[in-house]
mmCIF file of C-alpha atoms and ligand atoms in Angstrom:
data_model
loop_
_atom_site.group_PDB
_atom_site.id
_atom_site.type_symbol
_atom_site.label_atom_id
_atom_site.label_comp_id
_atom_site.label_asym_id
_atom_site.label_seq_id
_atom_site.Cartn_x
_atom_site.Cartn_y
_atom_site.Cartn_z
ATOM 1 C CA GLU A 1 -98.395 61.729 -6.609
ATOM 2 C CA LYS A 2 -96.472 61.032 -9.654
ATOM 3 C CA PHE A 3 -93.299 60.299 -7.632
ATOM 4 C CA LYS A 4 -95.339 57.931 -5.376
ATOM 5 C CA LYS A 5 -96.572 56.054 -8.305
ATOM 6 C CA GLY A 6 -93.347 56.025 -10.330
ATOM 7 C CA LEU A 7 -91.258 54.818 -7.274
ATOM 8 C CA ALA A 8 -93.593 52.046 -6.265
ATOM 9 C CA LYS A 9 -90.916 49.426 -6.941
ATOM 10 C CA THR A 10 -88.155 51.277 -5.121
ATOM 11 C CA ARG A 11 -90.541 52.093 -2.306
ATOM 12 C CA ASN A 12 -91.942 48.573 -2.005
ATOM 13 C CA SER A 13 -88.453 47.109 -1.504
ATOM 14 C CA PHE A 14 -87.042 50.068 0.439
ATOM 15 C CA SER A 15 -89.844 50.986 2.610
ATOM 16 C CA THR A 16 -90.893 47.383 3.403
ATOM 17 C CA LYS A 17 -87.409 46.586 4.464
ATOM 18 C CA ILE A 18 -87.127 49.524 6.633
ATOM 19 C CA ASN A 19 -90.587 48.908 8.334
ATOM 20 C CA ASP A 20 -89.395 45.353 8.913
ATOM 21 C CA LEU A 21 -86.273 46.651 10.609
ATOM 22 C CA VAL A 22 -88.092 48.992 12.655
ATOM 23 C CA ALA A 23 -90.506 46.222 13.774
ATOM 24 C CA LYS A 24 -87.689 43.814 14.300
ATOM 25 C CA TYR A 25 -85.359 46.038 16.383
ATOM 26 C CA ARG A 26 -87.706 48.323 18.304
ATOM 27 C CA GLU A 27 -84.475 49.707 20.063
ATOM 28 C CA VAL A 28 -81.807 51.430 18.049
ATOM 29 C CA ASP A 29 -78.430 49.646 18.395
ATOM 30 C CA GLU A 30 -75.473 48.454 16.490
ATOM 31 C CA GLU A 31 -77.126 45.636 14.638
ATOM 32 C CA PHE A 32 -80.018 47.933 13.600
ATOM 33 C CA PHE A 33 -77.604 50.188 11.949
ATOM 34 C CA GLU A 34 -75.664 47.301 10.221
ATOM 35 C CA GLU A 35 -78.926 46.081 8.773
ATOM 36 C CA LEU A 36 -80.016 49.439 7.691
ATOM 37 C CA GLU A 37 -76.684 49.870 5.970
ATOM 38 C CA GLU A 38 -77.418 46.788 3.909
ATOM 39 C CA VAL A 39 -80.898 48.005 3.013
ATOM 40 C CA LEU A 40 -79.570 51.253 1.739
ATOM 41 C CA ILE A 41 -76.676 49.606 -0.167
ATOM 42 C CA SER A 42 -79.137 47.155 -1.953
ATOM 43 C CA ALA A 43 -81.161 50.208 -3.127
ATOM 44 C CA ASP A 44 -78.001 51.470 -4.835
ATOM 45 C CA VAL A 45 -77.464 54.478 -2.670
ATOM 46 C CA GLY A 46 -73.792 53.896 -3.101
ATOM 47 C CA VAL A 47 -71.332 52.603 -0.535
ATOM 48 C CA HIS A 48 -69.676 55.876 0.219
ATOM 49 C CA ALA A 49 -72.840 57.693 0.601
ATOM 50 C CA VAL A 50 -74.346 54.957 2.839
ATOM 51 C CA MET A 51 -71.381 55.041 5.199
ATOM 52 C CA GLU A 52 -71.714 58.704 5.464
ATOM 53 C CA LEU A 53 -75.386 58.536 6.170
ATOM 54 C CA ILE A 54 -75.035 55.874 8.761
ATOM 55 C CA GLU A 55 -72.427 57.821 10.651
ATOM 56 C CA GLU A 56 -74.530 60.907 10.544
ATOM 57 C CA LEU A 57 -77.627 58.917 11.709
ATOM 58 C CA GLU A 58 -75.709 57.476 14.565
ATOM 59 C CA MET A 59 -74.584 60.936 15.799
ATOM 60 C CA GLU A 60 -78.081 62.407 15.277
ATOM 61 C CA VAL A 61 -79.603 59.511 17.193
ATOM 62 C CA LYS A 62 -77.094 60.037 20.014
ATOM 63 C CA ARG A 63 -77.758 63.868 20.065
ATOM 64 C CA ARG A 64 -81.455 63.667 20.275
ATOM 65 C CA ASN A 65 -81.271 60.653 22.517
ATOM 66 C CA ILE A 66 -83.543 58.636 20.320
ATOM 67 C CA LYS A 67 -84.153 55.044 21.501
ATOM 68 C CA ASP A 68 -87.112 54.070 19.546
ATOM 69 C CA THR A 69 -86.524 52.820 16.012
ATOM 70 C CA LYS A 70 -89.930 54.365 14.861
ATOM 71 C CA GLU A 71 -88.427 57.815 15.477
ATOM 72 C CA VAL A 72 -85.411 56.892 13.487
ATOM 73 C CA ARG A 73 -87.466 56.584 10.366
ATOM 74 C CA GLU A 74 -88.011 60.381 10.490
ATOM 75 C CA VAL A 75 -84.336 61.014 10.778
ATOM 76 C CA ILE A 76 -83.503 58.634 7.979
ATOM 77 C CA SER A 77 -85.701 60.649 5.614
ATOM 78 C CA GLU A 78 -84.313 63.929 6.821
ATOM 79 C CA LYS A 79 -80.767 62.619 6.231
ATOM 80 C CA LEU A 80 -81.598 61.154 2.931
ATOM 81 C CA VAL A 81 -82.610 64.668 1.610
ATOM 82 C CA GLU A 82 -79.392 66.119 3.365
ATOM 83 C CA LEU A 83 -77.460 63.384 1.549
ATOM 84 C CA TYR A 84 -78.761 64.521 -1.882
ATOM 85 C CA TYR A 85 -78.014 68.267 -1.319
ATOM 86 C CA GLY A 86 -74.674 67.793 0.403
ATOM 87 C CA GLU A 87 -73.038 70.999 1.248
ATOM 88 C CA ASP A 88 -75.700 72.925 -0.643
ATOM 89 C CA ASP A 89 -77.976 74.460 1.950
ATOM 90 C CA GLU A 90 -80.492 75.816 -0.456
ATOM 91 C CA GLU A 91 -82.393 72.559 -1.083
ATOM 92 C CA GLU A 92 -83.971 74.044 -4.168
ATOM 93 C CA VAL A 93 -85.633 72.041 -6.921
ATOM 94 C CA GLU A 94 -83.362 72.465 -9.872
ATOM 95 C CA GLY A 95 -85.317 72.579 -13.065
ATOM 96 C CA LEU A 96 -84.024 73.345 -16.454
ATOM 97 C CA HIS A 97 -82.494 76.692 -17.199
ATOM 98 C CA GLU A 98 -84.649 78.723 -19.461
ATOM 99 C CA GLU A 99 -83.896 81.902 -21.393
ATOM 100 C CA GLU A 100 -86.743 84.386 -20.916
ATOM 101 C CA GLY A 101 -87.786 85.729 -24.360
ATOM 102 C CA ASP A 102 -84.813 84.136 -26.175
ATOM 103 C CA LEU A 103 -83.920 80.892 -27.685
ATOM 104 C CA THR A 104 -82.966 78.160 -25.160
ATOM 105 C CA VAL A 105 -80.928 75.286 -26.390
ATOM 106 C CA TYR A 106 -80.674 71.918 -24.643
ATOM 107 C CA LEU A 107 -78.237 69.194 -25.626
ATOM 108 C CA PHE A 108 -78.996 65.613 -24.844
ATOM 109 C CA VAL A 109 -76.183 63.082 -24.498
ATOM 110 C CA GLY A 110 -76.078 59.465 -23.379
ATOM 111 C CA VAL A 111 -75.608 55.946 -24.727
ATOM 112 C CA ASN A 112 -78.133 53.939 -26.700
ATOM 113 C CA GLY A 113 -81.191 52.506 -25.191
ATOM 114 C CA VAL A 114 -81.129 54.573 -21.967
ATOM 115 C CA GLY A 115 -84.294 56.552 -23.008
ATOM 116 C CA LYS A 116 -82.727 59.572 -24.665
ATOM 117 C CA THR A 117 -85.235 59.773 -27.583
ATOM 118 C CA THR A 118 -88.178 59.153 -25.333
ATOM 119 C CA SER A 119 -87.147 61.777 -22.906
ATOM 120 C CA ILE A 120 -86.602 64.339 -25.512
ATOM 121 C CA GLY A 121 -90.160 63.504 -26.861
ATOM 122 C CA LYS A 122 -91.674 63.840 -23.448
ATOM 123 C CA LEU A 123 -89.891 67.096 -22.656
ATOM 124 C CA ALA A 124 -90.869 68.578 -26.136
ATOM 125 C CA TYR A 125 -94.440 67.691 -25.322
ATOM 126 C CA GLN A 126 -94.370 69.252 -21.869
ATOM 127 C CA LEU A 127 -92.773 72.498 -23.034
ATOM 128 C CA LYS A 128 -95.351 72.686 -25.829
ATOM 129 C CA GLN A 129 -98.090 72.244 -23.241
ATOM 130 C CA GLU A 130 -96.657 75.219 -21.560
ATOM 131 C CA GLY A 131 -97.135 77.222 -24.678
ATOM 132 C CA LYS A 132 -93.628 77.259 -25.965
ATOM 133 C CA LYS A 133 -92.583 76.768 -29.477
ATOM 134 C CA VAL A 134 -90.228 73.823 -29.655
ATOM 135 C CA LEU A 135 -87.941 72.418 -32.300
ATOM 136 C CA LEU A 136 -86.054 69.175 -32.364
ATOM 137 C CA ALA A 137 -82.618 68.573 -34.003
ATOM 138 C CA ALA A 138 -81.911 64.937 -34.994
ATOM 139 C CA GLY A 139 -78.174 64.932 -34.140
ATOM 140 C CA ASP A 140 -77.814 61.186 -33.554
ATOM 141 C CA THR A 141 -76.896 60.633 -37.132
ATOM 142 C CA PHE A 142 -74.951 57.528 -36.182
ATOM 143 C CA ARG A 143 -77.411 54.936 -34.721
ATOM 144 C CA ALA A 144 -79.566 53.208 -37.315
ATOM 145 C CA GLY A 145 -83.205 54.390 -36.925
ATOM 146 C CA ALA A 146 -82.433 57.221 -34.413
ATOM 147 C CA ILE A 147 -83.494 59.901 -36.861
ATOM 148 C CA GLU A 148 -86.766 58.186 -37.675
ATOM 149 C CA GLN A 149 -87.529 57.595 -34.077
ATOM 150 C CA LEU A 150 -87.057 61.177 -33.154
ATOM 151 C CA ASP A 151 -89.127 62.058 -36.199
ATOM 152 C CA ALA A 152 -91.842 59.764 -34.935
ATOM 153 C CA TRP A 153 -91.814 61.461 -31.523
ATOM 154 C CA GLY A 154 -92.027 64.788 -33.344
ATOM 155 C CA LYS A 155 -95.080 63.854 -35.150
ATOM 156 C CA ARG A 156 -96.644 62.215 -31.985
ATOM 157 C CA VAL A 157 -96.351 65.486 -29.989
ATOM 158 C CA GLY A 158 -96.667 67.872 -32.820
ATOM 159 C CA VAL A 159 -93.208 69.404 -32.912
ATOM 160 C CA ASP A 160 -91.089 69.776 -35.977
ATOM 161 C CA VAL A 161 -87.765 67.873 -36.369
ATOM 162 C CA ILE A 162 -84.744 69.230 -38.256
ATOM 163 C CA LYS A 163 -82.979 66.330 -39.826
ATOM 164 C CA HIS A 164 -80.344 65.222 -42.317
ATOM 165 C CA ASN A 165 -79.518 61.872 -43.732
ATOM 166 C CA ALA A 166 -78.112 59.041 -41.650
ATOM 167 C CA GLY A 167 -74.474 59.284 -41.457
ATOM 168 C CA SER A 168 -74.229 63.041 -41.961
ATOM 169 C CA ASP A 169 -72.288 65.517 -39.586
ATOM 170 C CA PRO A 170 -74.175 65.976 -36.292
ATOM 171 C CA ALA A 171 -72.643 69.398 -36.039
ATOM 172 C CA ALA A 172 -74.264 70.266 -39.331
ATOM 173 C CA VAL A 173 -77.660 69.153 -38.211
ATOM 174 C CA VAL A 174 -77.443 71.123 -35.048
ATOM 175 C CA TYR A 175 -76.291 74.149 -36.937
ATOM 176 C CA ASP A 176 -79.419 73.864 -39.239
ATOM 177 C CA GLY A 177 -81.564 73.429 -36.091
ATOM 178 C CA ILE A 178 -80.256 76.717 -34.603
ATOM 179 C CA GLN A 179 -80.886 78.545 -37.985
ATOM 180 C CA ALA A 180 -84.474 77.137 -38.296
ATOM 181 C CA ALA A 181 -85.126 77.872 -34.479
ATOM 182 C CA LYS A 182 -84.065 81.437 -34.994
ATOM 183 C CA SER A 183 -85.992 82.134 -38.155
ATOM 184 C CA ARG A 184 -89.149 80.407 -36.838
ATOM 185 C CA LYS A 185 -88.636 82.282 -33.479
ATOM 186 C CA ALA A 186 -88.792 79.078 -31.472
ATOM 187 C CA ASP A 187 -88.347 79.177 -27.667
ATOM 188 C CA VAL A 188 -86.672 75.923 -27.248
ATOM 189 C CA LEU A 189 -84.355 73.778 -29.533
ATOM 190 C CA ILE A 190 -83.686 70.379 -28.260
ATOM 191 C CA CYS A 191 -80.759 68.539 -29.781
ATOM 192 C CA ASP A 192 -80.160 64.754 -29.875
ATOM 193 C CA THR A 193 -76.705 63.501 -30.164
ATOM 194 C CA ALA A 194 -75.036 60.027 -30.700
ATOM 195 C CA GLY A 195 -73.515 58.608 -27.519
ATOM 196 C CA ARG A 196 -70.683 56.329 -28.672
ATOM 197 C CA LEU A 197 -68.825 55.280 -25.649
ATOM 198 C CA GLN A 198 -66.256 52.906 -27.308
ATOM 199 C CA ASN A 199 -63.732 55.749 -27.830
ATOM 200 C CA LYS A 200 -63.584 58.572 -25.263
ATOM 201 C CA VAL A 201 -61.622 60.745 -27.483
ATOM 202 C CA ASN A 202 -64.092 60.512 -30.366
ATOM 203 C CA LEU A 203 -66.884 61.215 -28.051
ATOM 204 C CA MET A 204 -65.129 64.174 -26.547
ATOM 205 C CA ASN A 205 -64.341 65.516 -30.074
ATOM 206 C CA GLU A 206 -67.871 65.039 -31.364
ATOM 207 C CA LEU A 207 -69.510 66.672 -28.396
ATOM 208 C CA SER A 208 -67.118 69.634 -28.320
ATOM 209 C CA LYS A 209 -67.616 70.139 -32.115
ATOM 210 C CA VAL A 210 -71.443 70.194 -31.566
ATOM 211 C CA LYS A 211 -71.128 72.477 -28.588
ATOM 212 C CA LYS A 212 -68.790 74.906 -30.496
ATOM 213 C CA VAL A 213 -71.305 75.231 -33.312
ATOM 214 C CA ILE A 214 -74.053 76.064 -30.848
ATOM 215 C CA SER A 215 -72.032 78.568 -28.909
ATOM 216 C CA ARG A 216 -70.690 80.251 -32.078
ATOM 217 C CA GLU A 217 -74.391 81.103 -32.809
ATOM 218 C CA ILE A 218 -75.459 81.783 -29.213
ATOM 219 C CA PRO A 219 -72.596 82.345 -26.829
ATOM 220 C CA GLU A 220 -74.326 81.273 -23.565
ATOM 221 C CA ALA A 221 -75.766 78.061 -25.313
ATOM 222 C CA PRO A 222 -76.181 75.091 -24.754
ATOM 223 C CA HIS A 223 -78.073 76.113 -21.798
ATOM 224 C CA GLU A 224 -78.036 72.606 -20.491
ATOM 225 C CA VAL A 225 -76.076 69.512 -21.359
ATOM 226 C CA LEU A 226 -78.337 66.810 -20.144
ATOM 227 C CA LEU A 227 -76.929 63.209 -19.735
ATOM 228 C CA THR A 228 -79.563 60.713 -19.933
ATOM 229 C CA LEU A 229 -79.010 57.522 -17.760
ATOM 230 C CA ASP A 230 -81.049 54.424 -17.180
ATOM 231 C CA ALA A 231 -81.748 53.906 -13.469
ATOM 232 C CA THR A 232 -82.169 50.174 -13.982
ATOM 233 C CA THR A 233 -78.461 49.814 -14.982
ATOM 234 C CA GLY A 234 -77.255 50.842 -11.482
ATOM 235 C CA GLN A 235 -73.502 51.033 -11.230
ATOM 236 C CA ASN A 236 -73.359 51.003 -15.096
ATOM 237 C CA ALA A 237 -75.075 54.312 -15.004
ATOM 238 C CA MET A 238 -72.616 55.726 -12.537
ATOM 239 C CA SER A 239 -69.686 54.795 -14.796
ATOM 240 C CA GLN A 240 -71.326 56.279 -17.901
ATOM 241 C CA ALA A 241 -71.879 59.443 -15.813
ATOM 242 C CA LYS A 242 -68.115 59.424 -15.009
ATOM 243 C CA THR A 243 -67.127 59.035 -18.625
ATOM 244 C CA PHE A 244 -69.600 61.648 -20.098
ATOM 245 C CA SER A 245 -68.599 64.142 -17.359
ATOM 246 C CA GLU A 246 -65.019 63.712 -18.127
ATOM 247 C CA ALA A 247 -65.715 64.230 -21.902
ATOM 248 C CA THR A 248 -67.940 67.299 -21.635
ATOM 249 C CA ASP A 249 -69.532 69.664 -18.933
ATOM 250 C CA VAL A 250 -72.690 67.939 -18.026
ATOM 251 C CA THR A 251 -75.163 70.316 -16.351
ATOM 252 C CA GLY A 252 -77.854 67.884 -15.402
ATOM 253 C CA ILE A 253 -78.919 64.207 -15.353
ATOM 254 C CA VAL A 254 -82.124 62.854 -16.821
ATOM 255 C CA LEU A 255 -82.645 59.486 -14.974
ATOM 256 C CA THR A 256 -85.003 57.292 -16.789
ATOM 257 C CA LYS A 257 -86.939 54.102 -16.005
ATOM 258 C CA LEU A 258 -87.102 54.966 -12.201
ATOM 259 C CA ASP A 259 -90.550 53.060 -12.274
ATOM 260 C CA GLY A 260 -88.697 49.953 -13.524
ATOM 261 C CA THR A 261 -86.155 49.517 -10.637
ATOM 262 C CA ALA A 262 -86.155 49.023 -6.900
ATOM 263 C CA LYS A 263 -82.719 50.702 -6.846
ATOM 264 C CA GLY A 264 -83.836 54.334 -6.956
ATOM 265 C CA GLY A 265 -81.206 55.192 -4.409
ATOM 266 C CA ILE A 266 -78.791 55.666 -7.514
ATOM 267 C CA ILE A 267 -80.112 59.284 -7.630
ATOM 268 C CA LEU A 268 -78.420 60.079 -4.392
ATOM 269 C CA ALA A 269 -75.262 58.382 -5.383
ATOM 270 C CA ILE A 270 -75.000 60.281 -8.579
ATOM 271 C CA ARG A 271 -75.547 63.604 -7.021
ATOM 272 C CA ARG A 272 -73.216 62.870 -4.080
ATOM 273 C CA GLU A 273 -70.276 61.331 -6.056
ATOM 274 C CA LEU A 274 -70.410 63.344 -9.317
ATOM 275 C CA GLU A 275 -71.934 66.474 -7.972
ATOM 276 C CA ILE A 276 -74.362 66.721 -10.959
ATOM 277 C CA PRO A 277 -77.812 67.509 -10.171
ATOM 278 C CA VAL A 278 -80.600 65.060 -11.270
ATOM 279 C CA LYS A 279 -82.928 67.480 -13.163
ATOM 280 C CA LEU A 280 -85.533 65.304 -14.697
ATOM 281 C CA VAL A 281 -86.777 61.689 -14.013
ATOM 282 C CA GLY A 282 -88.549 59.290 -16.249
ATOM 283 C CA LEU A 283 -91.337 57.428 -14.384
ATOM 284 C CA GLY A 284 -92.886 55.547 -17.295
ATOM 285 C CA GLU A 285 -93.255 55.255 -21.117
ATOM 286 C CA GLY A 286 -96.047 57.836 -21.649
ATOM 287 C CA VAL A 287 -95.670 61.492 -22.731
ATOM 288 C CA ASN A 288 -96.572 62.647 -19.207
ATOM 289 C CA ASP A 289 -94.146 60.492 -17.379
ATOM 290 C CA LEU A 290 -91.344 62.974 -17.061
ATOM 291 C CA GLU A 291 -91.019 65.055 -13.915
ATOM 292 C CA THR A 292 -88.725 67.680 -12.659
ATOM 293 C CA PHE A 293 -86.741 66.055 -9.793
ATOM 294 C CA ASP A 294 -87.504 67.166 -6.306
ATOM 295 C CA ALA A 295 -85.428 65.465 -3.546
ATOM 296 C CA HIS A 296 -88.174 66.147 -0.848
ATOM 297 C CA ALA A 297 -90.900 64.554 -3.019
ATOM 298 C CA PHE A 298 -88.520 61.738 -3.914
ATOM 299 C CA VAL A 299 -87.669 60.918 -0.414
ATOM 300 C CA TYR A 300 -91.326 61.334 0.716
ATOM 301 C CA GLY A 301 -92.159 58.926 -2.308
ATOM 302 C CA LEU A 302 -89.851 56.404 -0.848
ATOM 303 C CA PHE A 303 -91.657 56.306 2.492
ATOM 304 C CA ALA A 304 -95.229 57.310 1.615
HETATM 305 P P1 GDP B 401 -82.560 55.783 -26.673
HETATM 306 O O1 GDP B 401 -81.768 54.694 -27.512
HETATM 307 O O2 GDP B 401 -81.670 56.307 -25.578
HETATM 308 O O3 GDP B 401 -83.014 56.920 -27.547
HETATM 309 O O4 GDP B 401 -83.814 55.037 -25.949
HETATM 310 P P2 GDP B 401 -85.281 55.191 -26.268
HETATM 311 O O5 GDP B 401 -85.835 56.482 -26.014
HETATM 312 O O6 GDP B 401 -85.566 54.517 -27.596
HETATM 313 O O7 GDP B 401 -85.837 54.244 -25.032
HETATM 314 C C1 GDP B 401 -85.554 52.849 -24.980
HETATM 315 C C2 GDP B 401 -86.741 52.110 -24.241
HETATM 316 O O8 GDP B 401 -86.838 52.537 -22.846
HETATM 317 C C3 GDP B 401 -88.079 52.394 -24.973
HETATM 318 O O9 GDP B 401 -88.783 51.226 -25.077
HETATM 319 C C4 GDP B 401 -88.691 53.402 -24.101
HETATM 320 O O10 GDP B 401 -90.180 53.318 -24.110
HETATM 321 C C5 GDP B 401 -88.227 52.966 -22.719
HETATM 322 N N1 GDP B 401 -88.116 54.168 -21.759
HETATM 323 C C6 GDP B 401 -87.718 55.298 -21.798
HETATM 324 N N2 GDP B 401 -87.887 56.059 -20.651
HETATM 325 C C7 GDP B 401 -88.597 55.122 -19.844
HETATM 326 C C8 GDP B 401 -89.099 55.444 -18.534
HETATM 327 O O11 GDP B 401 -88.843 56.474 -17.803
HETATM 328 N N3 GDP B 401 -89.850 54.409 -17.952
HETATM 329 C C9 GDP B 401 -89.975 53.173 -18.661
HETATM 330 N N4 GDP B 401 -90.668 52.249 -18.025
HETATM 331 N N5 GDP B 401 -89.498 53.005 -19.914
HETATM 332 C C10 GDP B 401 -88.820 54.007 -20.559
#
């Protein structure tokens, strides 16, 4: 239901166009596939992924001897799910890794304005609702206002925030966060970081310093490095994903503002081209508007 609501814009554009196509063409032919290709590309599914999808659709349609475009709709949704999972046969919902009975550490990375702080706040709220003790570390010491903003989220959702002054060393904040989390027996520590992209070497150095501080204290941590991307920025999000995944081992994507775009197809492109799973999606500005990504629910949401 949440996916359905949050995907309204993508669905309206996507589903309407596909329905129009189905009505217009009735019979599956070359032109039908050509127009379908355009619809998918305009939803930001990504050119490579679309080519692949169309090719597979054409084969499947031949194999099953499908003539009626109405039946193709079914095949399209099947293939979209397959497109997301690629070689992965499991088709599992990939939630966040959690350490049972031990401290779990999540590191959030991403550029300003993508919705990083908001996502951290929402996640903290949800984990707290599940009965977990959560702590936040204000590791974005660079952007003016970032510490206060995270602090405000902490107050809003009732979670403590470990912070230093603006301009201080992010690694030191994160170190303090871990010590506090350990002594307070927290279940989850969520660390914010600054996402300066101007200089890749700096970004790499800063992130690796923060990661080192964490893994020195807890060898398996951080358990997730979550890159936050803004779905409304389309191909920009793709290039950010490339840069960050070159700078550090990103374990999952948090894709925000899906509710604000008709180009939700970006999810498929990211997973396909960068082989990074989308773990969480932002579907609005409220505390409850963060969902674990589920490709079946997503594709269903596109057509429902
Ligand atoms: P940060 O600079 O990356 O920390 O970004 P913020 O967390 O401050 O978010 C920037 C803006 O995006 C804020 O106005 C948020 O309310 C908004 N935002 C974040 N996530 C979502 C989302 O999933 N949907 C919508 N509609 N807005 C969002």
